[in-house]
Coordinates of C-alpha atoms in Angstrom, one line a residue:
M1 CA 17.4 -25.4 -43.4
G2 CA 19.1 -21.9 -43.6
D3 CA 21.8 -21.1 -45.9
Q4 CA 24.6 -21.6 -43.5
W5 CA 23.6 -25.3 -43.6
A6 CA 23.3 -25.5 -47.4
G7 CA 26.1 -28.3 -47.4
S8 CA 25.6 -32.0 -48.0
D9 CA 24.8 -34.4 -44.9
D10 CA 28.3 -35.7 -45.4
E11 CA 29.8 -32.1 -44.8
I12 CA 27.6 -31.7 -41.8
A13 CA 28.6 -34.9 -40.2
S14 CA 32.1 -34.2 -40.8
A15 CA 31.6 -30.7 -39.0
V16 CA 29.9 -32.5 -36.2
L17 CA 32.9 -35.0 -35.6
A18 CA 35.6 -32.2 -35.9
S19 CA 33.8 -30.1 -33.4
S20 CA 33.4 -33.0 -30.9
P21 CA 35.2 -32.4 -27.6
N22 CA 35.6 -36.1 -27.3
A23 CA 37.8 -38.4 -29.2
V24 CA 35.5 -40.3 -31.6
V25 CA 36.9 -43.4 -33.4
A26 CA 34.6 -45.7 -35.7
L27 CA 35.8 -49.1 -36.5
D28 CA 34.5 -51.8 -39.0
R29 CA 34.0 -55.4 -37.8
D30 CA 37.4 -56.2 -38.5
Q31 CA 38.6 -53.0 -36.1
T32 CA 39.9 -51.2 -39.0
V33 CA 39.6 -47.6 -38.5
L34 CA 37.0 -45.8 -40.5
V35 CA 36.6 -42.4 -38.5
W36 CA 39.4 -40.7 -36.6
N37 CA 38.4 -37.1 -35.5
D38 CA 40.4 -34.1 -34.5
A39 CA 39.9 -34.8 -30.7
A40 CA 41.3 -38.4 -31.4
E41 CA 44.4 -37.0 -32.9
R42 CA 44.8 -34.8 -29.8
M43 CA 44.3 -37.5 -27.4
F44 CA 46.4 -40.3 -29.0
G45 CA 48.8 -38.2 -30.9
Y46 CA 48.4 -40.2 -34.2
P47 CA 47.1 -38.0 -37.3
A48 CA 44.4 -39.6 -39.2
H49 CA 46.1 -40.4 -42.3
E50 CA 48.3 -42.7 -40.2
V51 CA 45.5 -44.6 -38.7
L52 CA 42.6 -44.6 -41.4
G53 CA 42.3 -47.9 -43.0
R54 CA 44.5 -49.9 -40.4
R55 CA 43.9 -51.0 -36.8
A56 CA 44.9 -48.1 -34.3
P57 CA 47.8 -49.3 -32.0
I58 CA 46.0 -47.8 -29.0
V59 CA 45.0 -51.0 -27.2
P60 CA 47.4 -52.2 -24.6
D61 CA 48.6 -55.9 -25.3
E62 CA 47.2 -57.0 -21.8
L63 CA 43.7 -55.4 -22.7
V64 CA 43.4 -56.7 -26.2
A65 CA 41.1 -59.7 -24.8
E66 CA 39.1 -57.2 -22.8
H67 CA 38.7 -55.0 -25.8
N68 CA 37.6 -57.8 -28.2
A69 CA 35.0 -59.1 -25.5
V70 CA 33.6 -55.7 -25.2
L71 CA 33.2 -55.4 -28.9
E72 CA 31.5 -58.7 -29.2
R73 CA 29.1 -57.6 -26.5
V74 CA 28.3 -54.4 -28.1
R75 CA 27.8 -56.4 -31.4
T76 CA 25.3 -58.9 -29.8
G77 CA 23.6 -56.5 -27.1
E78 CA 23.7 -53.0 -25.6
P79 CA 26.2 -50.1 -25.6
V80 CA 29.1 -50.5 -23.0
S81 CA 30.7 -48.0 -21.1
L82 CA 33.9 -49.0 -19.2
R83 CA 37.0 -47.4 -17.5
T84 CA 40.2 -48.7 -19.3
K85 CA 43.7 -47.9 -20.4
R86 CA 44.7 -46.8 -23.9
L87 CA 48.1 -45.9 -25.2
H88 CA 49.6 -42.4 -26.5
R89 CA 51.7 -42.4 -29.5
D90 CA 54.6 -41.7 -27.2
G91 CA 53.8 -44.8 -25.0
T92 CA 52.1 -42.9 -22.3
V93 CA 49.2 -44.9 -20.9
L94 CA 45.9 -42.8 -20.6
D95 CA 43.3 -43.4 -18.1
L96 CA 40.1 -43.1 -20.0
R97 CA 36.2 -44.0 -20.1
V98 CA 35.3 -45.3 -23.4
D99 CA 31.5 -45.5 -24.5
I100 CA 31.0 -48.0 -27.4
G101 CA 28.0 -48.7 -29.3
S102 CA 27.4 -50.7 -32.6
L103 CA 27.8 -48.9 -36.1
R104 CA 24.6 -49.8 -38.1
L105 CA 23.9 -49.6 -41.7
G106 CA 20.1 -50.4 -41.9
S107 CA 19.8 -53.3 -39.5
A108 CA 23.2 -54.8 -39.9
V109 CA 26.1 -53.9 -37.6
A110 CA 29.0 -52.9 -39.8
G111 CA 31.2 -51.9 -37.1
Y112 CA 31.6 -50.0 -33.7
V113 CA 31.7 -46.3 -32.5
C114 CA 34.1 -45.7 -29.6
V115 CA 33.9 -42.2 -27.8
H116 CA 36.8 -41.5 -25.5
H117 CA 37.0 -39.0 -22.7
S118 CA 39.3 -38.5 -19.9
A119 CA 38.5 -40.4 -16.7
R120 CA 39.9 -37.4 -14.8
A121 CA 37.0 -35.5 -15.8
D122 CA 34.6 -38.0 -14.4
E123 CA 36.5 -37.8 -11.2
L124 CA 36.2 -34.1 -11.1
A125 CA 32.6 -34.3 -11.8
G126 CA 32.4 -36.8 -9.0
H127 CA 34.3 -34.6 -6.6
R128 CA 31.9 -31.6 -7.5
M129 CA 28.9 -33.9 -6.8
A130 CA 30.4 -35.2 -3.7
R131 CA 31.3 -31.7 -2.5
R132 CA 27.7 -30.5 -3.6
A133 CA 26.3 -33.3 -1.4
R134 CA 28.5 -32.4 1.6
L135 CA 27.5 -28.6 1.2
V136 CA 23.9 -29.8 0.9
R137 CA 24.0 -31.8 4.1
R138 CA 25.9 -28.9 5.8
L139 CA 23.1 -26.4 4.4
T140 CA 20.6 -28.8 6.0
D141 CA 22.5 -28.5 9.2
V142 CA 22.9 -24.7 8.9
V143 CA 19.0 -24.6 8.3
A144 CA 18.2 -26.5 11.3
D145 CA 20.5 -24.4 13.4
V146 CA 19.1 -21.2 12.1
N147 CA 15.6 -22.2 12.7
S148 CA 16.5 -23.0 16.3
E149 CA 16.6 -19.3 17.0
L150 CA 13.6 -17.5 17.3
E151 CA 15.1 -13.9 18.0
L152 CA 15.2 -12.1 14.6
P153 CA 18.6 -10.4 15.2
A154 CA 20.2 -13.8 16.1
V155 CA 18.5 -15.4 12.9
L156 CA 19.9 -12.9 10.8
D157 CA 23.3 -12.9 12.1
R158 CA 23.6 -16.7 11.7
I159 CA 22.3 -16.5 8.1
S160 CA 25.1 -14.0 7.3
A161 CA 27.7 -16.1 9.0
S162 CA 26.6 -19.4 7.2
L163 CA 26.4 -17.5 3.9
T164 CA 30.3 -17.3 3.9
E165 CA 30.8 -20.9 4.9
L166 CA 28.6 -22.3 2.3
T167 CA 29.4 -20.1 -0.7
G168 CA 33.3 -19.4 0.1
A169 CA 32.5 -15.8 0.1
D170 CA 34.8 -13.4 2.0
A171 CA 32.0 -11.5 3.5
G172 CA 28.2 -11.3 3.7
G173 CA 25.3 -9.3 4.9
F174 CA 21.4 -9.3 5.1
V175 CA 19.2 -6.3 4.0
L176 CA 15.5 -5.6 4.8
I177 CA 13.1 -4.2 2.3
E178 CA 11.4 -1.3 4.2
G179 CA 9.0 0.4 1.8
D180 CA 11.0 2.3 -0.9
R181 CA 14.4 1.9 1.4
L182 CA 16.9 -0.9 2.2
R183 CA 18.3 -1.2 5.7
L184 CA 21.4 -3.3 6.3
V185 CA 20.5 -5.3 9.6
S186 CA 23.1 -8.2 9.7
T187 CA 26.9 -8.2 8.4
Y188 CA 29.8 -10.9 8.5
Q189 CA 33.5 -9.9 8.1
L190 CA 32.5 -6.1 7.6
P191 CA 32.8 -3.1 9.8
E192 CA 30.2 -3.0 12.5
T193 CA 29.6 0.5 11.7
L194 CA 28.0 -0.6 8.5
R195 CA 25.1 -2.0 10.2
G196 CA 22.0 0.1 10.1
T197 CA 22.9 1.9 6.8
T198 CA 20.0 2.6 4.5
T199 CA 19.7 3.3 0.9
D200 CA 17.3 3.9 -1.8
L201 CA 15.6 0.6 -3.1
R202 CA 15.2 2.2 -6.6
T203 CA 19.0 2.5 -7.1
S204 CA 20.0 -0.9 -5.5
L205 CA 21.1 -4.1 -6.7
V206 CA 17.9 -5.6 -4.9
D207 CA 15.5 -3.5 -7.3
K208 CA 17.5 -4.8 -10.4
L209 CA 17.0 -8.4 -9.1
L210 CA 13.1 -7.9 -8.6
R211 CA 13.1 -6.4 -11.9
T212 CA 14.4 -9.6 -13.7
G213 CA 11.9 -11.8 -11.9
R214 CA 14.7 -14.2 -10.8
T215 CA 15.8 -15.0 -7.3
V216 CA 19.7 -14.8 -7.6
L217 CA 21.7 -12.1 -9.3
L218 CA 25.6 -12.0 -10.3
Q219 CA 27.3 -8.4 -10.4
S220 CA 30.9 -7.8 -11.2
G221 CA 32.9 -5.0 -12.4
D222 CA 33.0 -1.5 -11.0
L223 CA 31.4 -1.6 -7.6
G224 CA 33.1 1.1 -5.9
D225 CA 29.8 3.4 -5.6
L226 CA 28.3 0.6 -3.2
V227 CA 28.5 0.4 0.5
W228 CA 30.0 -3.1 0.1
A229 CA 33.1 -1.5 -1.2
R230 CA 34.5 -1.3 2.2
L231 CA 35.5 -4.9 1.6
P232 CA 39.2 -4.7 0.1
G233 CA 39.4 -6.3 -3.5
L234 CA 35.9 -6.7 -3.7
H235 CA 35.1 -7.8 -7.3
T236 CA 31.8 -9.7 -7.4
I237 CA 28.6 -9.7 -5.5
A238 CA 26.1 -12.6 -5.5
L239 CA 22.6 -11.7 -4.4
G240 CA 19.6 -13.9 -3.3
L241 CA 16.2 -12.9 -2.6
A242 CA 14.6 -14.0 0.6
A243 CA 10.8 -14.0 0.6
V244 CA 8.3 -14.3 3.3
G245 CA 4.7 -15.6 2.5
G246 CA 5.5 -15.0 -1.2
R247 CA 6.5 -11.3 -0.6
P248 CA 10.1 -10.1 -1.0
Y249 CA 11.4 -9.5 2.6
G250 CA 14.9 -8.9 2.1
A251 CA 18.2 -10.1 0.4
L252 CA 21.3 -12.0 1.1
Y253 CA 24.8 -10.4 -0.4
A254 CA 27.5 -12.7 -0.9
L255 CA 30.7 -10.7 -1.4
F256 CA 33.8 -12.2 -3.3
A257 CA 37.2 -10.7 -3.1
R258 CA 39.6 -13.5 -3.6
S259 CA 37.4 -16.2 -5.2
T260 CA 34.8 -16.2 -7.8
P261 CA 31.5 -18.1 -7.4
G262 CA 30.4 -20.8 -9.6
H263 CA 27.1 -22.3 -10.4
L264 CA 27.2 -24.5 -7.2
E265 CA 27.7 -21.4 -5.0
L266 CA 24.8 -19.5 -6.8
E267 CA 22.6 -22.4 -6.2
L268 CA 23.5 -22.8 -2.6
L269 CA 22.9 -18.8 -2.2
E270 CA 19.5 -19.6 -3.7
L271 CA 18.7 -22.4 -1.4
L272 CA 20.1 -20.5 1.7
A273 CA 17.9 -17.4 0.7
G274 CA 14.9 -19.4 0.5
H275 CA 15.5 -21.2 4.0
A276 CA 16.6 -17.6 5.3
G277 CA 13.0 -16.3 4.3
I278 CA 11.5 -19.4 6.2
A279 CA 13.7 -18.7 9.1
V280 CA 12.8 -15.0 9.3
R281 CA 9.0 -15.8 8.8
N282 CA 9.3 -18.2 11.9
A283 CA 11.3 -15.6 14.1
V284 CA 8.8 -12.8 12.9
A285 CA 5.9 -15.1 13.9
Y286 CA 7.4 -15.9 17.1
Q287 CA 8.0 -12.3 17.8
E288 CA 4.4 -11.5 16.7
A289 CA 3.0 -14.1 18.9
V290 CA 5.0 -12.7 21.8
R291 CA 3.7 -9.1 21.0
Q292 CA 0.3 -10.3 20.4
R293 CA 0.1 -12.0 23.8
A294 CA 1.7 -8.9 25.6
H295 CA -0.6 -6.3 23.7
E296 CA -3.7 -8.3 23.0
R297 CA -5.4 -7.2 26.3
A298 CA -4.4 -3.6 25.6
V299 CA -5.6 -3.6 22.2
F300 CA -8.7 -5.4 23.0
D301 CA -9.6 -2.8 25.9
A302 CA -8.5 0.3 24.1
S303 CA -10.3 -0.3 20.9
A304 CA -12.9 2.6 20.0
D305 CA -15.0 -0.5 18.4
G306 CA -17.1 -2.7 20.4
I307 CA -15.5 -6.2 20.1
A308 CA -17.1 -9.3 21.1
V309 CA -15.9 -13.0 21.0
L310 CA -18.7 -15.5 20.8
D311 CA -18.5 -19.2 21.1
Q312 CA -19.7 -21.8 18.8
E313 CA -23.2 -21.5 20.5
A314 CA -23.0 -17.4 19.8
R315 CA -22.7 -16.9 23.5
V316 CA -20.5 -14.1 24.6
I317 CA -17.2 -15.1 26.1
R318 CA -15.4 -11.8 25.8
W319 CA -16.6 -8.2 25.8
N320 CA -14.4 -5.0 25.8
P321 CA -15.0 -1.7 27.5
A322 CA -16.1 -0.1 24.3
A323 CA -18.9 -2.6 23.8
A324 CA -20.0 -1.9 27.1
A325 CA -20.0 1.9 26.2
L326 CA -22.0 1.4 23.2
T327 CA -24.6 -0.7 24.2
G328 CA -24.8 0.4 27.9
L329 CA -24.6 -3.2 28.9
P330 CA -21.5 -4.2 31.3
A331 CA -19.2 -7.3 30.7
E332 CA -20.8 -9.0 33.6
S333 CA -24.3 -8.9 32.3
V334 CA -23.7 -10.1 28.9
V335 CA -21.0 -12.9 29.3
G336 CA -22.7 -16.0 28.8
S337 CA -25.6 -14.9 26.9
E338 CA -26.5 -13.9 23.4
P339 CA -25.3 -10.2 22.4
P340 CA -28.1 -7.6 22.2
F341 CA -28.0 -7.5 18.3
P342 CA -28.3 -9.9 15.4
V343 CA -25.1 -11.9 14.8
P344 CA -24.2 -11.6 11.2
A345 CA -22.6 -14.6 9.2
A346 CA -18.9 -14.5 8.8
G347 CA -18.0 -11.9 6.3
E348 CA -21.3 -10.2 6.2
K349 CA -22.6 -6.8 7.9
V350 CA -25.7 -6.2 9.9
T351 CA -26.9 -2.7 10.7
Y352 CA -29.2 -2.6 13.7
Q353 CA -30.6 0.1 16.0
L354 CA -30.4 -0.6 19.5
A355 CA -33.3 0.1 22.1
N356 CA -31.4 3.3 23.2
G357 CA -31.9 4.5 19.6
R358 CA -28.0 4.0 18.8
W359 CA -27.4 2.6 15.2
L360 CA -24.6 0.0 15.0
D361 CA -22.7 -1.6 12.1
V362 CA -21.8 -5.2 13.0
V363 CA -19.4 -7.6 11.3
G364 CA -17.9 -11.0 12.2
A365 CA -15.1 -13.0 11.4
R366 CA -14.9 -16.7 12.2
I367 CA -11.6 -18.3 13.9
E368 CA -11.5 -21.6 11.9
E369 CA -9.4 -23.2 14.5
T370 CA -11.7 -22.7 17.3
G371 CA -15.0 -22.1 15.7
E372 CA -15.3 -18.7 17.8
L373 CA -16.9 -15.7 16.0
V374 CA -15.1 -12.2 16.7
V375 CA -17.7 -9.6 16.3
D376 CA -16.8 -6.0 15.7
F377 CA -19.5 -3.2 16.0
R378 CA -19.3 0.4 15.8
D379 CA -21.5 3.6 16.2
V380 CA -23.0 4.8 13.0
T381 CA -25.6 6.9 14.4
A382 CA -24.2 10.1 13.2
A383 CA -23.6 8.5 9.5
K384 CA -27.2 7.7 9.7
E385 CA -28.3 11.3 10.7
L386 CA -26.2 12.7 8.1
E387 CA -27.9 10.3 5.6
E388 CA -31.2 11.4 6.7
A389 CA -30.2 15.1 6.7
K390 CA -28.9 14.9 3.1
D391 CA -32.4 13.3 2.1
L392 CA -34.2 16.2 3.8
F393 CA -31.5 18.6 2.3
L394 CA -32.3 17.2 -1.3
A395 CA -36.0 17.4 -0.5
T396 CA -36.0 21.1 0.9
T397 CA -33.4 22.3 -1.8
S398 CA -35.8 20.9 -4.5
H399 CA -38.7 22.9 -2.9
E400 CA -36.7 26.0 -2.4
L401 CA -35.6 25.9 -6.0
R402 CA -38.9 25.2 -7.4
T403 CA -41.0 28.0 -5.7
P404 CA -39.1 30.9 -7.0
I405 CA -38.6 29.4 -10.4
T406 CA -42.1 28.6 -10.6
I407 CA -43.1 32.3 -9.6
V408 CA -40.6 33.7 -12.2
R409 CA -41.7 31.3 -14.7
G410 CA -45.5 32.2 -14.1
F411 CA -44.8 36.0 -14.0
A412 CA -42.7 35.9 -17.1
G413 CA -45.5 33.9 -19.1
T414 CA -47.9 36.2 -17.9
L415 CA -46.2 39.2 -19.2
D416 CA -45.2 37.5 -22.6
A417 CA -49.1 36.7 -23.0
R418 CA -50.8 39.7 -21.4
W419 CA -48.3 42.5 -21.8
D420 CA -50.6 44.8 -23.9
K421 CA -53.6 44.1 -21.7
M422 CA -51.8 44.8 -18.4
S423 CA -51.5 48.1 -17.0
D424 CA -48.2 49.8 -16.4
A425 CA -48.3 49.2 -12.6
E426 CA -49.3 45.7 -13.2
R427 CA -46.1 45.2 -15.5
R428 CA -43.9 47.0 -13.0
S429 CA -45.2 44.8 -10.0
A430 CA -44.7 41.6 -12.1
V431 CA -41.1 42.6 -13.1
R432 CA -40.4 43.5 -9.4
T433 CA -41.6 40.0 -8.3
I434 CA -39.5 38.7 -11.0
A435 CA -36.2 40.6 -9.9
E436 CA -37.0 39.8 -6.2
R437 CA -37.5 36.1 -7.0
S438 CA -34.4 36.2 -9.0
R439 CA -32.4 37.6 -6.3
S440 CA -33.6 35.0 -3.7
L441 CA -32.7 32.4 -6.3
G442 CA -29.3 33.6 -6.5
E443 CA -28.8 33.9 -2.8
L444 CA -29.7 30.3 -2.6
M445 CA -27.1 29.3 -5.3
D446 CA -24.5 31.2 -3.6
H447 CA -25.2 29.4 -0.3
L448 CA -24.9 26.0 -2.2
L449 CA -21.7 27.0 -3.7
L450 CA -20.2 28.4 -0.3
G451 CA -21.6 25.1 1.4
A452 CA -19.6 22.9 -1.3
R453 CA -16.5 24.9 -0.8
A454 CA -16.6 24.9 2.9
G455 CA -17.1 21.0 2.9
A456 CA -14.0 20.7 0.8
D457 CA -12.0 23.1 3.0
E458 CA -11.6 25.3 -0.1
L459 CA -12.8 28.6 1.5
K460 CA -10.1 31.2 1.0
V461 CA -9.8 34.5 3.3
R462 CA -7.2 37.0 3.6
I463 CA -6.0 37.8 7.1
E464 CA -5.5 41.6 7.5
A465 CA -6.5 44.3 9.8
F466 CA -10.0 46.1 9.3
D467 CA -12.5 48.1 11.0
L468 CA -15.4 46.1 12.5
A469 CA -17.2 48.7 13.6
E470 CA -17.7 50.2 10.2
R471 CA -18.7 46.6 9.0
I472 CA -21.3 46.4 11.9
E473 CA -22.6 49.9 10.7
G474 CA -23.0 49.0 7.1
A475 CA -24.5 45.7 7.8
T476 CA -27.2 47.3 9.9
L477 CA -27.7 50.6 8.4
G478 CA -31.1 49.8 6.3
L479 CA -32.3 47.1 8.5
P480 CA -35.0 49.5 10.3
A481 CA -36.7 49.8 7.1
L482 CA -37.0 46.2 6.2
S483 CA -39.7 45.5 8.7
D484 CA -42.2 47.6 10.7
R485 CA -42.6 44.8 13.4
H486 CA -39.1 45.0 14.5
R487 CA -36.8 47.5 16.2
V488 CA -33.0 47.6 15.6
E489 CA -30.7 48.6 18.1
V490 CA -26.8 48.7 17.6
R491 CA -24.4 49.3 20.5
V492 CA -20.9 49.6 19.5
P493 CA -18.2 51.5 21.6
D494 CA -16.1 54.2 20.3
G495 CA -12.6 53.1 19.9
L496 CA -13.3 49.5 18.9
P497 CA -10.2 47.8 18.0
Y498 CA -9.4 46.8 14.5
V499 CA -9.9 43.0 14.1
L500 CA -7.8 40.4 11.9
G501 CA -9.7 38.6 9.3
D502 CA -11.5 39.0 6.0
A503 CA -13.8 41.9 5.7
L504 CA -15.8 40.4 2.9
A505 CA -16.1 37.3 4.6
T506 CA -17.3 39.1 7.9
D507 CA -19.8 40.9 5.8
I508 CA -21.3 37.5 4.8
V509 CA -21.4 36.5 8.5
L510 CA -23.0 39.4 9.9
G511 CA -25.7 39.5 6.9
Q512 CA -26.5 35.9 7.6
L513 CA -26.7 36.3 11.4
L514 CA -29.0 39.4 10.9
E515 CA -31.1 37.6 8.6
N516 CA -31.8 34.8 10.7
A517 CA -32.6 37.1 13.5
F518 CA -35.3 38.7 11.4
K519 CA -36.4 35.3 9.9
Y520 CA -36.7 33.5 13.4
S521 CA -38.6 36.2 15.2
P522 CA -41.8 36.4 12.9
Q523 CA -43.8 38.4 15.6
G524 CA -41.2 41.1 15.5
G525 CA -39.4 42.4 18.6
L526 CA -36.0 43.6 19.2
I527 CA -33.1 43.1 17.2
S528 CA -30.1 43.8 19.2
V529 CA -26.5 44.2 17.9
A530 CA -23.6 44.8 20.3
A531 CA -19.8 44.5 20.2
W532 CA -17.1 44.7 22.9
L533 CA -13.4 43.8 23.4
E534 CA -12.9 40.8 25.5
D535 CA -9.4 39.6 26.3
E536 CA -7.6 39.9 23.2
N537 CA -10.6 39.3 21.1
V538 CA -13.7 41.3 19.7
V539 CA -17.0 39.9 20.4
V540 CA -20.2 40.7 18.4
V541 CA -23.6 39.3 19.4
V542 CA -26.8 39.4 17.6
D543 CA -29.9 39.2 19.9
D544 CA -33.4 38.4 18.8
E545 CA -36.8 37.6 20.7
G546 CA -37.9 34.9 18.3
V547 CA -38.7 31.3 18.6
G548 CA -35.2 30.2 20.3
I549 CA -33.3 27.2 19.9
A550 CA -33.6 24.0 22.0
P551 CA -30.4 23.4 24.0
P552 CA -29.5 19.9 22.3
D553 CA -29.6 21.8 18.9
R554 CA -27.6 24.8 19.6
E555 CA -24.4 23.0 18.2
R556 CA -26.1 20.8 15.7
I557 CA -27.5 24.0 13.9
F558 CA -23.9 24.6 12.5
E559 CA -23.7 21.2 10.7
R560 CA -24.4 20.9 7.0
F561 CA -27.9 20.3 6.1
V562 CA -29.4 20.4 9.5
Q563 CA -32.8 21.8 9.6
V564 CA -33.8 21.3 13.5
D565 CA -37.5 20.6 14.1
S566 CA -37.3 22.0 17.8
G567 CA -38.2 25.4 18.9
D568 CA -40.7 25.8 15.9
R569 CA -37.7 26.7 13.5
R570 CA -38.5 24.2 10.8
R571 CA -41.3 25.9 9.3
F572 CA -39.2 28.8 8.1
G573 CA -37.5 26.7 5.5
G574 CA -34.1 27.0 4.2
V575 CA -31.5 24.3 3.1
G576 CA -29.5 24.0 6.3
L577 CA -26.4 25.8 4.9
G578 CA -26.5 29.2 6.2
L579 CA -25.1 28.6 9.7
Y580 CA -22.6 26.1 8.4
I581 CA -21.3 28.8 6.0
V582 CA -21.1 31.3 8.8
R583 CA -19.1 29.0 11.2
S584 CA -16.8 28.0 8.4
L585 CA -16.0 31.7 7.5
A586 CA -15.5 32.6 11.1
R587 CA -13.0 29.8 11.8
A588 CA -11.0 30.3 8.7
Q589 CA -10.6 33.7 10.0
G590 CA -9.1 32.3 13.3
G591 CA -12.4 33.1 15.1
D592 CA -15.6 31.3 16.0
V593 CA -19.6 31.7 16.1
S594 CA -21.9 29.9 18.6
A595 CA -25.6 30.0 19.5
H596 CA -27.0 30.6 23.0
A597 CA -30.2 31.4 24.8
R598 CA -31.0 35.0 25.0
P599 CA -31.9 36.1 28.7
G600 CA -35.6 36.7 28.6
G601 CA -36.4 34.4 25.6
G602 CA -34.9 34.3 21.9
T603 CA -31.5 33.7 20.6
R604 CA -28.2 35.2 21.1
M605 CA -25.5 34.5 18.3
R606 CA -21.9 35.1 19.4
L607 CA -19.4 36.1 17.0
V608 CA -15.6 36.1 18.2
L609 CA -12.9 37.7 15.9
R610 CA -9.2 38.3 16.8
G611 CA -8.3 41.7 17.8
T612 CA -5.2 43.2 16.3
S613 CA -3.3 42.7 19.8
S614 CA -3.9 39.0 19.6
I615 CA -1.4 38.5 17.0
R616 CA 2.6 38.7 17.3
S617 CA 4.5 41.4 15.6
D618 CA 6.6 38.8 13.8
T619 CA 3.5 36.8 12.3
P620 CA 3.4 37.3 8.5
M621 CA 0.4 38.7 7.0
R622 CA -1.1 37.2 3.9

């Protein structure tokens, strides 16, 4: 034992007797008093020194025979508990309950131990138990009454009203947990204007209750900063958590201004809050069923995914419009037969290509109650194509990187090994080749970096007015010397308006469009650049007489990693990022770029930028 219990066993026993709230009297077999504790002094009025060693005069004469019989029964049998009468020193008759057991020393009965307590306490406990039983029965009736309602507002109002009846609260309310907010949806004995009030969950008593891990909370003291303070005299709030499906859904507030809740009230609040969660769940389920019946057809028909419901034999019993559009099969041709794709097991996915070339991801979920299978399928053709394009991009990029690196490494190795044996012209030629291939490699890396930034929407441009005619002149100035098979013609009218955009970004766009014009017209021909004002925009076109672009590919060429095979363009290489970057830069400036067929053959690339008259005077520049 610790130091505080360092006393003898007799001292401990004396302390226990002195601290007992019940009157403890020990008698020997002749009914002489051996022990008479402090509570016995208070109950019977005799100090210990007056009764120790003699019979205590507390048994009424008419009950002596009963008392002796009880002692004999205790001596020969089990302890006895009885309600009886005893006398106070002043002659008052006390209504008591006495618990009598044998006082044993070893195996011998040396006397008796009598523990006396007021029968009034038993009556009060009985009254409490009876009241509790009545309230629990009433709670059962209330729960049945609440559960009979299926409309959520009515359910919540009945819960709030029942709360005050069962707990004796002066007012009550129910709050819903809506994300990080609380909303008061039902009140009783409170101003109607409070309904609909919202507050931050994190600063509320509900949050405090959630953090305790319990289901009830009692809060008293200064409550003036709470919305509930509208109740005059409010001094205590009891809070019970209502959960739906194991998830906190809301909370019941019992507000006390005139009485104070005890354990029974808190227990009833906890029970009612638990049943409130069940009632709310039932009402929510009912409303959900009503909504589901009302909207099922609309959702089923409006879904962008194909949805089919199959019976236990995997035959189609429902087929939505999206399913018909994706497969090309109307409902009347499919219902009653198997779907035009493999049926996955519940919870699994199948990827399947239809006869029309479209790829589908198909998943299924089993309805256990009916044995039916709900199949959802969507078009993943674009994802498949992107996956293939990425594979092609990686292969092409590896090739595009390897070629200049191989050449640079080869010429550098040659210079290192044979420098003294090479002529000056040979050395200059090798160095020139290394420089050209290094520039090509740098341009490739620039394209990869710009493509990555464009894909992450991180391209930054400055919007300001600049001279587009000057940029066109600069981009085309040295072009005639690049090829003796091409002719370059530039037609820009005098007085072409300034445009709004980023001059540097526009240089990149023009350079790429002109590079493509040369690249995809290997047999030579005319490269024509023209610009004009169109409505409030300025249009720039770059025409070539090259291999052209097939109509289905005129939009696809602006996607990342796309290198079309049609039009004999694939043989020119590249990583499929140039035109993707061009369009990203154009659109970042508020413009656009598109591909068209050139009259007479070849390709026309059309760039549109905003003219200075297309922006309001109050639009800020940045």
